């Protein structure tokens, strides 16, 4: 049977999805993005160069694979064109390899302005300011602009004009909105669109035809399950569905065609932006993780908050995503610790909770309960076989597998393609 796999981040994003998609790509014929936009930053090391992809699926560096930007994504055409130019420098023939859904919505200048206005307020979310939330807002308010609307053009300028007018009424103090002209947005949009119009198609039909033809498809999630609109730490979330369920809606692949879910998690935990984070560290241990893990956002360069692995949160995301296989990344960052903590419960006013509460207030009030495991104090970087892994590291993996009741299939021990161990 052909494989249709969703690859999903199980934490607050930045789990290392880009590298894992790149590694798994040779086993697939198509890689498709199903949600989010240029807020994602998937890092791949290719030909000894580091690339950060925001919109193009991470399978693009594997020859022969088709890459799809699905209907559930939101596309900043300017950012996409810049990225296409970068990828083309590697002599990758985008024209035959990249497909863009006509049903995806476009991010316009005013979305980014509104994102920035919202972020200037005291109750900010800590977004990437890429216009993601305001674009999805328009989509669900039924006034968004789809890629195919640009192709057909009819009523486009009027729509842009109405939307801008509406925003000026909501944010009368915004000088930037006042300065924007609908004609300018329109012209720029047509110009940016002209560079990609040959890539636009009904990707839901393409993907379903690939399934009929017995091809393997990898659905690449962006962000992470704890940022999902429904399952994340609302309101400190992104505005889409990174969870596996989002993959069906965001591509048009029926749910009963998806047959595996690979969940990725980092050996510790990070978060960018605001919101509760029970195991966050403010001491030297957090600093060590931040430095050894180079924990700065691939999209915004912001410092990522660091903390111990939270198994309560992970068990919850394993559950809501139906994870069939696990991948652990950045294990080597923990090489130097004498002891490693993993959170196995939450103490709420003296009661131990073992289910993840999505209420941000409750999540801010609880205290993590830790199981302390022995560190392995050896470099994992050079190890190629699972049998050579240090015993304390093996115990650490077994503890996680037993808690989550899912097998860890891959162990990533560094940024490059080669630094991966298959756990038999
Ligand atoms: P937005 O997606 O830009 O609206 O940001 C909403 C929240 O999601 C903020 O806390 C961001 O830091 C977070 N976020 C968005 N994209 C990513 C990502 O790719 N990695 C990690 N966090 C992200």
Short mmCIF file of C-alpha atoms and ligand atoms in Angstrom, two decimals:
data_model
loop_
_atom_site.label_atom_id
_atom_site.label_comp_id
_atom_site.label_asym_id
_atom_site.label_seq_id
_atom_site.Cartn_x
_atom_site.Cartn_y
_atom_site.Cartn_z
CA UNK A 1 0.00 0.00 0.00
CA UNK A 2 1.20 3.51 -0.73
CA UNK A 3 2.17 5.71 2.18
CA UNK A 4 0.31 8.91 3.02
CA UNK A 5 2.08 10.28 6.07
CA UNK A 6 1.57 13.43 8.10
CA UNK A 7 4.65 14.80 9.75
CA UNK A 8 3.68 16.94 12.69
CA UNK A 9 5.53 18.98 15.31
CA UNK A 10 4.39 17.87 18.77
CA UNK A 11 5.49 20.93 20.75
CA UNK A 12 5.44 24.70 20.20
CA UNK A 13 7.16 24.48 16.80
CA UNK A 14 10.88 24.46 16.00
CA UNK A 15 11.17 20.70 16.56
CA UNK A 16 13.46 20.27 13.54
CA UNK A 17 10.80 19.29 11.01
CA UNK A 18 12.73 20.64 8.00
CA UNK A 19 15.63 18.25 8.46
CA UNK A 20 13.37 15.24 9.04
CA UNK A 21 11.27 16.00 5.94
CA UNK A 22 14.51 16.25 3.99
CA UNK A 23 15.62 12.84 5.31
CA UNK A 24 12.28 11.14 4.69
CA UNK A 25 11.74 12.71 1.26
CA UNK A 26 13.54 10.01 -0.78
CA UNK A 27 10.84 7.56 0.39
CA UNK A 28 8.07 9.77 -1.00
CA UNK A 29 6.96 11.10 -4.39
CA UNK A 30 5.30 14.27 -3.13
CA UNK A 31 5.79 16.58 -0.16
CA UNK A 32 2.94 19.00 0.61
CA UNK A 33 2.54 21.86 3.07
CA UNK A 34 -0.99 22.06 4.49
CA UNK A 35 -1.17 25.10 6.77
CA UNK A 36 0.63 28.23 7.94
CA UNK A 37 2.73 30.45 5.77
CA UNK A 38 5.99 32.31 5.96
CA UNK A 39 5.79 32.24 9.77
CA UNK A 40 7.42 28.80 9.47
CA UNK A 41 11.18 28.48 9.19
CA UNK A 42 12.31 25.00 8.20
CA UNK A 43 16.07 24.70 8.28
CA UNK A 44 17.88 22.33 5.93
CA UNK A 45 21.58 21.85 5.35
CA UNK A 46 22.14 21.08 1.65
CA UNK A 47 25.49 21.02 -0.19
CA UNK A 48 27.06 22.28 3.06
CA UNK A 49 24.88 25.38 2.94
CA UNK A 50 22.13 26.22 5.37
CA UNK A 51 18.71 27.03 3.90
CA UNK A 52 15.68 28.26 5.77
CA UNK A 53 12.48 27.52 3.88
CA UNK A 54 9.38 29.43 4.91
CA UNK A 55 6.84 28.37 2.28
CA UNK A 56 8.37 25.90 -0.14
CA UNK A 57 8.10 22.34 1.22
CA UNK A 58 11.34 20.94 2.61
CA UNK A 59 11.30 18.11 0.04
CA UNK A 60 12.47 20.51 -2.66
CA UNK A 61 16.12 19.49 -2.22
CA UNK A 62 15.37 15.87 -3.09
CA UNK A 63 15.40 15.31 -6.83
CA UNK A 64 12.25 14.14 -8.62
CA UNK A 65 9.94 14.96 -5.72
CA UNK A 66 6.97 17.17 -6.44
CA UNK A 67 6.28 19.83 -3.84
CA UNK A 68 2.83 21.23 -3.15
CA UNK A 69 1.79 24.36 -1.29
CA UNK A 70 -1.71 23.30 -0.30
CA UNK A 71 -5.03 25.12 -0.04
CA UNK A 72 -4.76 25.42 3.76
CA UNK A 73 -1.70 27.65 3.59
CA UNK A 74 -1.57 31.44 3.41
CA UNK A 75 0.85 32.74 0.82
CA UNK A 76 2.91 35.90 0.82
CA UNK A 77 3.77 36.00 -2.89
CA UNK A 78 6.68 38.37 -2.42
CA UNK A 79 8.25 36.03 0.15
CA UNK A 80 7.53 33.02 -2.07
CA UNK A 81 9.22 34.60 -5.08
CA UNK A 82 12.29 35.46 -3.00
CA UNK A 83 12.46 31.87 -1.82
CA UNK A 84 12.04 30.50 -5.34
CA UNK A 85 15.02 32.60 -6.45
CA UNK A 86 17.17 31.20 -3.63
CA UNK A 87 16.24 27.60 -4.43
CA UNK A 88 16.84 28.16 -8.16
CA UNK A 89 20.47 28.98 -7.37
CA UNK A 90 20.88 25.26 -6.62
CA UNK A 91 19.75 24.55 -10.21
CA UNK A 92 16.47 23.14 -9.00
CA UNK A 93 13.85 23.19 -11.72
CA UNK A 94 10.94 24.73 -9.85
CA UNK A 95 8.70 24.85 -12.93
CA UNK A 96 8.27 21.07 -13.02
CA UNK A 97 8.49 20.47 -9.27
CA UNK A 98 6.43 23.07 -7.42
CA UNK A 99 2.62 23.29 -7.44
CA UNK A 100 0.60 25.97 -5.70
CA UNK A 101 -3.06 25.58 -4.80
CA UNK A 102 -5.41 28.10 -6.40
CA UNK A 103 -7.47 27.86 -3.22
CA UNK A 104 -4.74 29.12 -0.88
CA UNK A 105 -5.29 32.63 0.43
CA UNK A 106 -2.85 35.46 -0.11
CA UNK A 107 -1.25 37.64 2.52
CA UNK A 108 -1.35 41.29 1.58
CA UNK A 109 0.49 44.30 2.97
CA UNK A 110 -2.45 45.30 5.15
CA UNK A 111 -2.41 41.91 6.89
CA UNK A 112 1.14 42.50 8.01
CA UNK A 113 0.33 46.04 9.16
CA UNK A 114 -2.63 44.79 11.22
CA UNK A 115 -0.49 42.01 12.71
CA UNK A 116 2.05 44.63 13.81
CA UNK A 117 -0.67 46.90 15.24
CA UNK A 118 -2.10 44.02 17.29
CA UNK A 119 1.37 43.15 18.48
CA UNK A 120 1.98 46.69 19.71
CA UNK A 121 -0.75 46.21 22.32
CA UNK A 122 -0.24 44.99 25.87
CA UNK A 123 -2.14 41.73 25.28
CA UNK A 124 0.12 40.69 22.42
CA UNK A 125 0.64 37.07 21.35
CA UNK A 126 4.24 37.41 20.24
CA UNK A 127 3.48 36.59 16.61
CA UNK A 128 6.01 36.50 13.78
CA UNK A 129 4.29 39.63 12.32
CA UNK A 130 4.01 37.90 8.95
CA UNK A 131 0.31 38.71 8.67
CA UNK A 132 -0.78 35.13 9.34
CA UNK A 133 -3.59 35.77 11.86
CA UNK A 134 -5.16 38.69 9.95
CA UNK A 135 -5.08 36.70 6.69
CA UNK A 136 -6.83 33.68 8.23
CA UNK A 137 -9.22 36.15 9.88
CA UNK A 138 -10.23 37.43 6.43
CA UNK A 139 -10.50 33.87 5.14
CA UNK A 140 -13.00 32.89 7.82
CA UNK A 141 -14.80 36.24 7.56
CA UNK A 142 -15.34 35.34 3.88
CA UNK A 143 -13.57 38.35 2.49
CA UNK A 144 -10.14 36.88 1.85
CA UNK A 145 -8.39 36.77 -1.51
CA UNK A 146 -7.43 33.45 -2.99
CA UNK A 147 -4.64 32.76 -5.45
CA UNK A 148 -7.28 31.88 -8.05
CA UNK A 149 -8.96 35.28 -7.52
CA UNK A 150 -5.79 36.88 -8.87
CA UNK A 151 -5.82 34.55 -11.85
CA UNK A 152 -9.40 35.47 -12.69
CA UNK A 153 -8.98 39.10 -11.69
CA UNK A 154 -12.69 39.92 -11.62
CA UNK A 155 -13.60 42.31 -8.82
CA UNK A 156 -10.16 41.99 -7.29
CA UNK A 157 -9.37 45.70 -7.01
CA UNK A 158 -12.79 46.37 -5.47
CA UNK A 159 -12.26 43.61 -2.93
CA UNK A 160 -8.86 44.99 -1.95
CA UNK A 161 -10.37 48.47 -1.72
CA UNK A 162 -13.24 47.32 0.51
CA UNK A 163 -10.97 45.37 2.80
CA UNK A 164 -8.57 48.26 3.18
CA UNK A 165 -11.41 50.67 3.83
CA UNK A 166 -12.77 48.39 6.49
CA UNK A 167 -9.40 48.16 8.22
CA UNK A 168 -8.97 51.93 8.15
CA UNK A 169 -12.28 52.20 9.99
CA UNK A 170 -11.15 49.68 12.63
CA UNK A 171 -7.69 51.24 13.02
CA UNK A 172 -8.25 54.96 12.29
CA UNK A 173 -4.98 55.91 13.97
CA UNK A 174 -2.83 53.81 11.60
CA UNK A 175 -0.70 56.02 9.41
CA UNK A 176 0.55 52.98 7.47
CA UNK A 177 -2.95 51.88 6.51
CA UNK A 178 -3.78 55.43 5.49
CA UNK A 179 -0.71 55.54 3.27
CA UNK A 180 -1.54 52.32 1.41
CA UNK A 181 -3.31 52.58 -1.88
CA UNK A 182 -5.53 49.74 -3.18
CA UNK A 183 -4.16 50.31 -6.68
CA UNK A 184 -0.61 49.87 -5.45
CA UNK A 185 -1.48 46.62 -3.65
CA UNK A 186 -3.32 45.42 -6.74
CA UNK A 187 -0.45 46.21 -9.13
CA UNK A 188 2.12 44.56 -6.87
CA UNK A 189 -0.08 41.53 -6.48
CA UNK A 190 -0.44 41.11 -10.23
CA UNK A 191 3.28 41.55 -10.67
CA UNK A 192 4.20 38.98 -8.01
CA UNK A 193 1.53 36.60 -9.29
CA UNK A 194 2.81 36.76 -12.88
CA UNK A 195 6.04 35.08 -11.73
CA UNK A 196 4.26 32.03 -10.27
CA UNK A 197 1.06 31.74 -12.27
CA UNK A 198 2.30 28.71 -14.20
CA UNK A 199 2.69 26.83 -10.94
CA UNK A 200 -0.92 27.27 -9.87
CA UNK A 201 -3.28 24.31 -10.13
CA UNK A 202 -6.01 22.31 -8.42
CA UNK A 203 -3.58 20.62 -6.08
CA UNK A 204 -6.33 18.62 -4.35
CA UNK A 205 -6.96 16.88 -7.67
CA UNK A 206 -3.26 16.39 -8.30
CA UNK A 207 -2.76 14.86 -4.84
CA UNK A 208 -5.72 12.52 -5.14
CA UNK A 209 -4.52 11.41 -8.57
CA UNK A 210 -1.12 10.67 -7.05
CA UNK A 211 -2.82 8.50 -4.44
CA UNK A 212 -4.76 6.68 -7.16
CA UNK A 213 -1.45 6.10 -8.91
CA UNK A 214 -0.10 4.47 -5.73
CA UNK A 215 2.37 7.27 -5.02
CA UNK A 216 3.66 8.12 -1.56
CA UNK A 217 2.82 11.49 -0.07
CA UNK A 218 4.38 13.26 2.90
CA UNK A 219 2.32 16.06 4.43
CA UNK A 220 4.63 18.56 6.10
CA UNK A 221 3.17 20.36 9.10
CA UNK A 222 4.46 23.74 10.15
CA UNK A 223 4.56 25.18 13.69
CA UNK A 224 3.48 22.61 16.30
CA UNK A 225 0.43 20.96 17.84
CA UNK A 226 0.59 23.14 20.96
CA UNK A 227 0.05 26.15 18.67
CA UNK A 228 -3.08 24.66 17.03
CA UNK A 229 -6.19 26.88 17.12
CA UNK A 230 -8.24 24.17 18.84
CA UNK A 231 -5.69 22.06 20.67
CA UNK A 232 -3.05 24.66 21.48
CA UNK A 233 -2.67 27.00 24.41
CA UNK A 234 -5.35 29.42 23.18
CA UNK A 235 -5.12 32.40 22.70
CA UNK A 236 -1.35 31.97 22.50
CA UNK A 237 -1.50 30.00 19.27
CA UNK A 238 -1.05 30.40 15.55
CA UNK A 239 -4.21 30.81 13.46
CA UNK A 240 -4.20 27.45 11.68
CA UNK A 241 -4.30 23.71 12.39
CA UNK A 242 -0.79 22.24 12.57
CA UNK A 243 -2.30 19.04 14.03
CA UNK A 244 -2.63 16.00 11.77
CA UNK A 245 -6.35 16.67 11.23
CA UNK A 246 -5.39 19.92 9.49
CA UNK A 247 -3.54 17.94 6.83
CA UNK A 248 -6.76 16.61 5.32
CA UNK A 249 -8.53 19.99 5.27
CA UNK A 250 -5.40 21.78 4.11
CA UNK A 251 -4.76 19.53 1.09
CA UNK A 252 -8.04 17.86 0.12
CA UNK A 253 -6.65 14.39 0.87
CA UNK A 254 -9.51 12.45 2.51
CA UNK A 255 -8.85 11.43 6.13
CA UNK A 256 -9.22 7.74 5.31
CA UNK A 257 -6.29 7.95 2.89
CA UNK A 258 -3.83 9.10 5.57
CA UNK A 259 -2.19 6.01 7.03
CA UNK A 260 0.60 7.18 9.34
CA UNK A 261 1.51 10.13 11.52
CA UNK A 262 5.13 10.86 12.37
CA UNK A 263 5.42 13.09 15.43
CA UNK A 264 8.58 15.10 16.01
CA UNK A 265 9.71 16.40 19.37
CA UNK A 266 12.82 18.03 20.69
CA UNK A 267 14.66 16.35 23.61
CA UNK A 268 13.89 19.46 25.65
CA UNK A 269 11.30 22.16 24.98
CA UNK A 270 11.24 25.64 23.48
CA UNK A 271 8.68 28.31 22.84
CA UNK A 272 8.83 31.62 20.95
CA UNK A 273 6.43 34.40 21.83
CA UNK A 274 4.06 34.71 24.76
CA UNK A 275 2.03 32.05 26.56
CA UNK A 276 2.30 29.55 29.40
CA UNK A 277 5.29 27.20 29.56
CA UNK A 278 5.28 25.09 32.75
CA UNK A 279 8.79 23.65 32.46
CA UNK A 280 10.49 26.89 31.38
CA UNK A 281 13.96 27.40 32.87
CA UNK A 282 15.38 30.73 33.94
CA UNK A 283 18.63 29.30 35.31
CA UNK A 284 21.95 28.16 33.88
CA UNK A 285 20.37 24.97 32.49
CA UNK A 286 18.05 27.02 30.27
CA UNK A 287 21.03 29.08 29.17
CA UNK A 288 23.00 25.95 28.27
CA UNK A 289 20.09 24.63 26.19
CA UNK A 290 19.72 27.96 24.45
CA UNK A 291 23.42 28.19 23.59
CA UNK A 292 24.06 24.55 22.68
CA UNK A 293 20.78 24.33 20.75
CA UNK A 294 21.30 27.71 19.05
CA UNK A 295 17.75 28.55 20.07
CA UNK A 296 16.99 31.58 17.99
CA UNK A 297 13.94 31.72 15.69
CA UNK A 298 14.68 30.74 12.07
CA UNK A 299 12.09 33.28 10.86
CA UNK A 300 12.37 36.19 13.27
CA UNK A 301 15.74 35.63 14.96
CA UNK A 302 13.99 35.94 18.32
CA UNK A 303 15.38 34.20 21.38
CA UNK A 304 13.48 30.97 22.12
CA UNK A 305 12.47 30.27 25.70
CA UNK A 306 13.91 26.92 26.87
CA UNK A 307 12.84 24.29 29.39
CA UNK A 308 12.79 20.58 30.24
CA UNK A 309 10.88 18.05 28.18
CA UNK A 310 7.21 18.01 29.17
CA UNK A 311 5.83 14.50 28.81
CA UNK A 312 2.34 15.52 29.96
CA UNK A 313 2.08 17.93 27.05
CA UNK A 314 3.68 15.41 24.71
CA UNK A 315 1.29 12.63 25.67
CA UNK A 316 -1.58 14.98 24.87
CA UNK A 317 -0.24 15.89 21.41
CA UNK A 318 0.57 12.24 20.67
CA UNK A 319 -3.08 11.53 21.46
CA UNK A 320 -4.76 14.28 19.42
CA UNK A 321 -2.52 13.64 16.43
CA UNK A 322 -2.74 9.83 16.49
CA UNK A 323 1.04 9.56 16.30
CA UNK A 324 2.26 6.21 14.98
CA UNK A 325 6.03 6.87 15.05
CA UNK A 326 8.16 9.32 16.98
CA UNK A 327 11.29 11.24 16.05
CA UNK A 328 13.45 12.82 18.74
CA UNK A 329 15.65 15.74 17.69
CA UNK A 330 18.48 17.73 19.23
CA UNK A 331 19.28 14.99 21.76
CA UNK A 332 22.94 16.01 21.56
CA UNK A 333 22.12 19.38 23.16
CA UNK A 334 21.64 17.46 26.44
CA UNK A 335 25.05 15.69 26.22
CA UNK A 336 26.58 17.89 28.94
CA UNK A 337 24.00 17.53 31.70
CA UNK A 338 24.71 15.42 34.83
CA UNK A 339 21.00 15.00 35.38
CA UNK A 340 18.09 15.38 33.01
CA UNK A 341 14.60 16.26 34.18
CA UNK A 342 11.45 15.18 32.40
CA UNK A 343 8.08 16.46 33.51
CA UNK A 344 5.65 13.63 34.28
CA UNK A 345 2.85 15.51 36.06
CA UNK A 346 1.60 18.91 37.15
CA UNK A 347 1.03 19.99 40.73
CA UNK A 348 -2.06 22.19 40.94
CA UNK A 349 -2.64 23.37 44.51
CA UNK A 350 -1.39 20.07 45.91
CA UNK A 351 -3.24 17.84 43.44
CA UNK A 352 -1.25 16.02 40.78
CA UNK A 353 -2.67 16.37 37.28
CA UNK A 354 -1.52 14.01 34.56
CA UNK A 355 -3.68 15.36 31.71
CA UNK A 356 -2.64 18.48 29.83
CA UNK A 357 -4.91 21.47 30.60
CA UNK A 358 -5.29 23.80 27.63
CA UNK A 359 -6.57 26.64 29.79
CA UNK A 360 -3.73 29.19 29.90
CA UNK A 361 -4.58 30.35 33.44
CA UNK A 362 -4.48 26.81 34.83
CA UNK A 363 -1.35 26.07 32.86
CA UNK A 364 0.33 29.16 34.34
CA UNK A 365 -0.60 28.19 37.89
CA UNK A 366 0.65 24.60 37.93
CA UNK A 367 4.11 23.46 38.95
CA UNK A 368 5.87 20.68 37.02
CA UNK A 369 6.63 17.39 38.77
CA UNK A 370 9.88 15.91 37.50
CA UNK A 371 11.41 12.50 37.12
CA UNK A 372 15.17 12.93 37.34
CA UNK A 373 17.17 10.76 34.96
CA UNK A 374 20.96 10.31 34.77
CA UNK A 375 22.74 12.22 32.00
CA UNK A 376 24.94 10.28 29.54
CA UNK A 377 27.79 12.83 29.51
CA UNK A 378 29.10 11.71 26.12
CA UNK A 379 28.90 13.29 22.69
CA UNK A 380 26.17 11.69 20.57
CA UNK A 381 27.32 13.46 17.41
CA UNK A 382 29.60 10.78 15.97
CA UNK A 383 27.38 7.81 16.81
CA UNK A 384 25.83 6.08 13.80
CA UNK A 385 24.33 2.88 15.23
CA UNK A 386 21.73 2.68 17.95
CA UNK A 387 23.68 -0.16 19.60
CA UNK A 388 26.53 2.30 20.25
CA UNK A 389 24.36 4.77 22.13
CA UNK A 390 25.30 5.32 25.80
CA UNK A 391 23.24 3.27 28.27
CA UNK A 392 21.88 6.32 30.10
CA UNK A 393 20.65 7.74 26.81
CA UNK A 394 18.97 4.43 25.98
CA UNK A 395 17.27 4.52 29.41
CA UNK A 396 16.13 8.07 28.71
CA UNK A 397 14.59 6.97 25.38
CA UNK A 398 12.92 3.93 26.95
CA UNK A 399 11.43 6.08 29.70
CA UNK A 400 9.88 8.39 27.08
CA UNK A 401 8.63 5.48 24.94
CA UNK A 402 7.06 3.76 27.94
CA UNK A 403 5.35 6.96 29.04
CA UNK A 404 4.02 7.80 25.57
CA UNK A 405 3.39 4.20 24.48
CA UNK A 406 4.79 4.96 21.03
CA UNK A 407 8.11 3.89 19.55
CA UNK A 408 10.87 6.41 18.84
CA UNK A 409 11.91 5.46 15.32
CA UNK A 410 14.53 8.09 14.53
CA UNK A 411 17.06 9.88 16.71
CA UNK A 412 18.50 13.09 15.32
CA UNK A 413 21.85 14.02 16.80
CA UNK A 414 22.87 17.11 14.82
CA UNK A 415 21.78 19.47 12.04
CA UNK A 416 23.07 17.65 8.94
CA UNK A 417 21.31 14.91 6.92
CA UNK A 418 23.87 12.34 8.09
CA UNK A 419 23.33 12.88 11.81
CA UNK A 420 20.41 10.51 12.21
CA UNK A 421 20.15 7.10 13.88
CA UNK A 422 17.44 4.58 13.11
CA UNK A 423 16.15 3.02 16.32
CA UNK A 424 15.24 -0.57 15.39
P1 LIG B 1 1.85 33.74 14.07
O1 LIG B 1 1.81 32.34 13.54
O2 LIG B 1 2.89 34.59 13.42
O3 LIG B 1 0.52 34.37 14.12
O4 LIG B 1 2.33 33.64 15.62
C1 LIG B 1 1.52 33.04 16.62
C2 LIG B 1 2.37 32.26 17.61
O5 LIG B 1 2.94 31.13 16.96
C3 LIG B 1 3.56 33.05 18.20
O6 LIG B 1 3.79 32.61 19.53
C4 LIG B 1 4.70 32.63 17.32
O7 LIG B 1 5.96 32.76 17.96
C5 LIG B 1 4.36 31.16 17.07
N1 LIG B 1 4.91 30.64 15.84
C6 LIG B 1 4.49 30.88 14.58
N2 LIG B 1 5.23 30.20 13.70
C7 LIG B 1 6.13 29.51 14.40
C8 LIG B 1 7.16 28.58 14.05
O8 LIG B 1 7.37 28.24 12.88
N3 LIG B 1 7.89 28.09 15.08
C9 LIG B 1 7.64 28.40 16.37
N4 LIG B 1 6.69 29.24 16.75
C10 LIG B 1 5.94 29.79 15.78
#
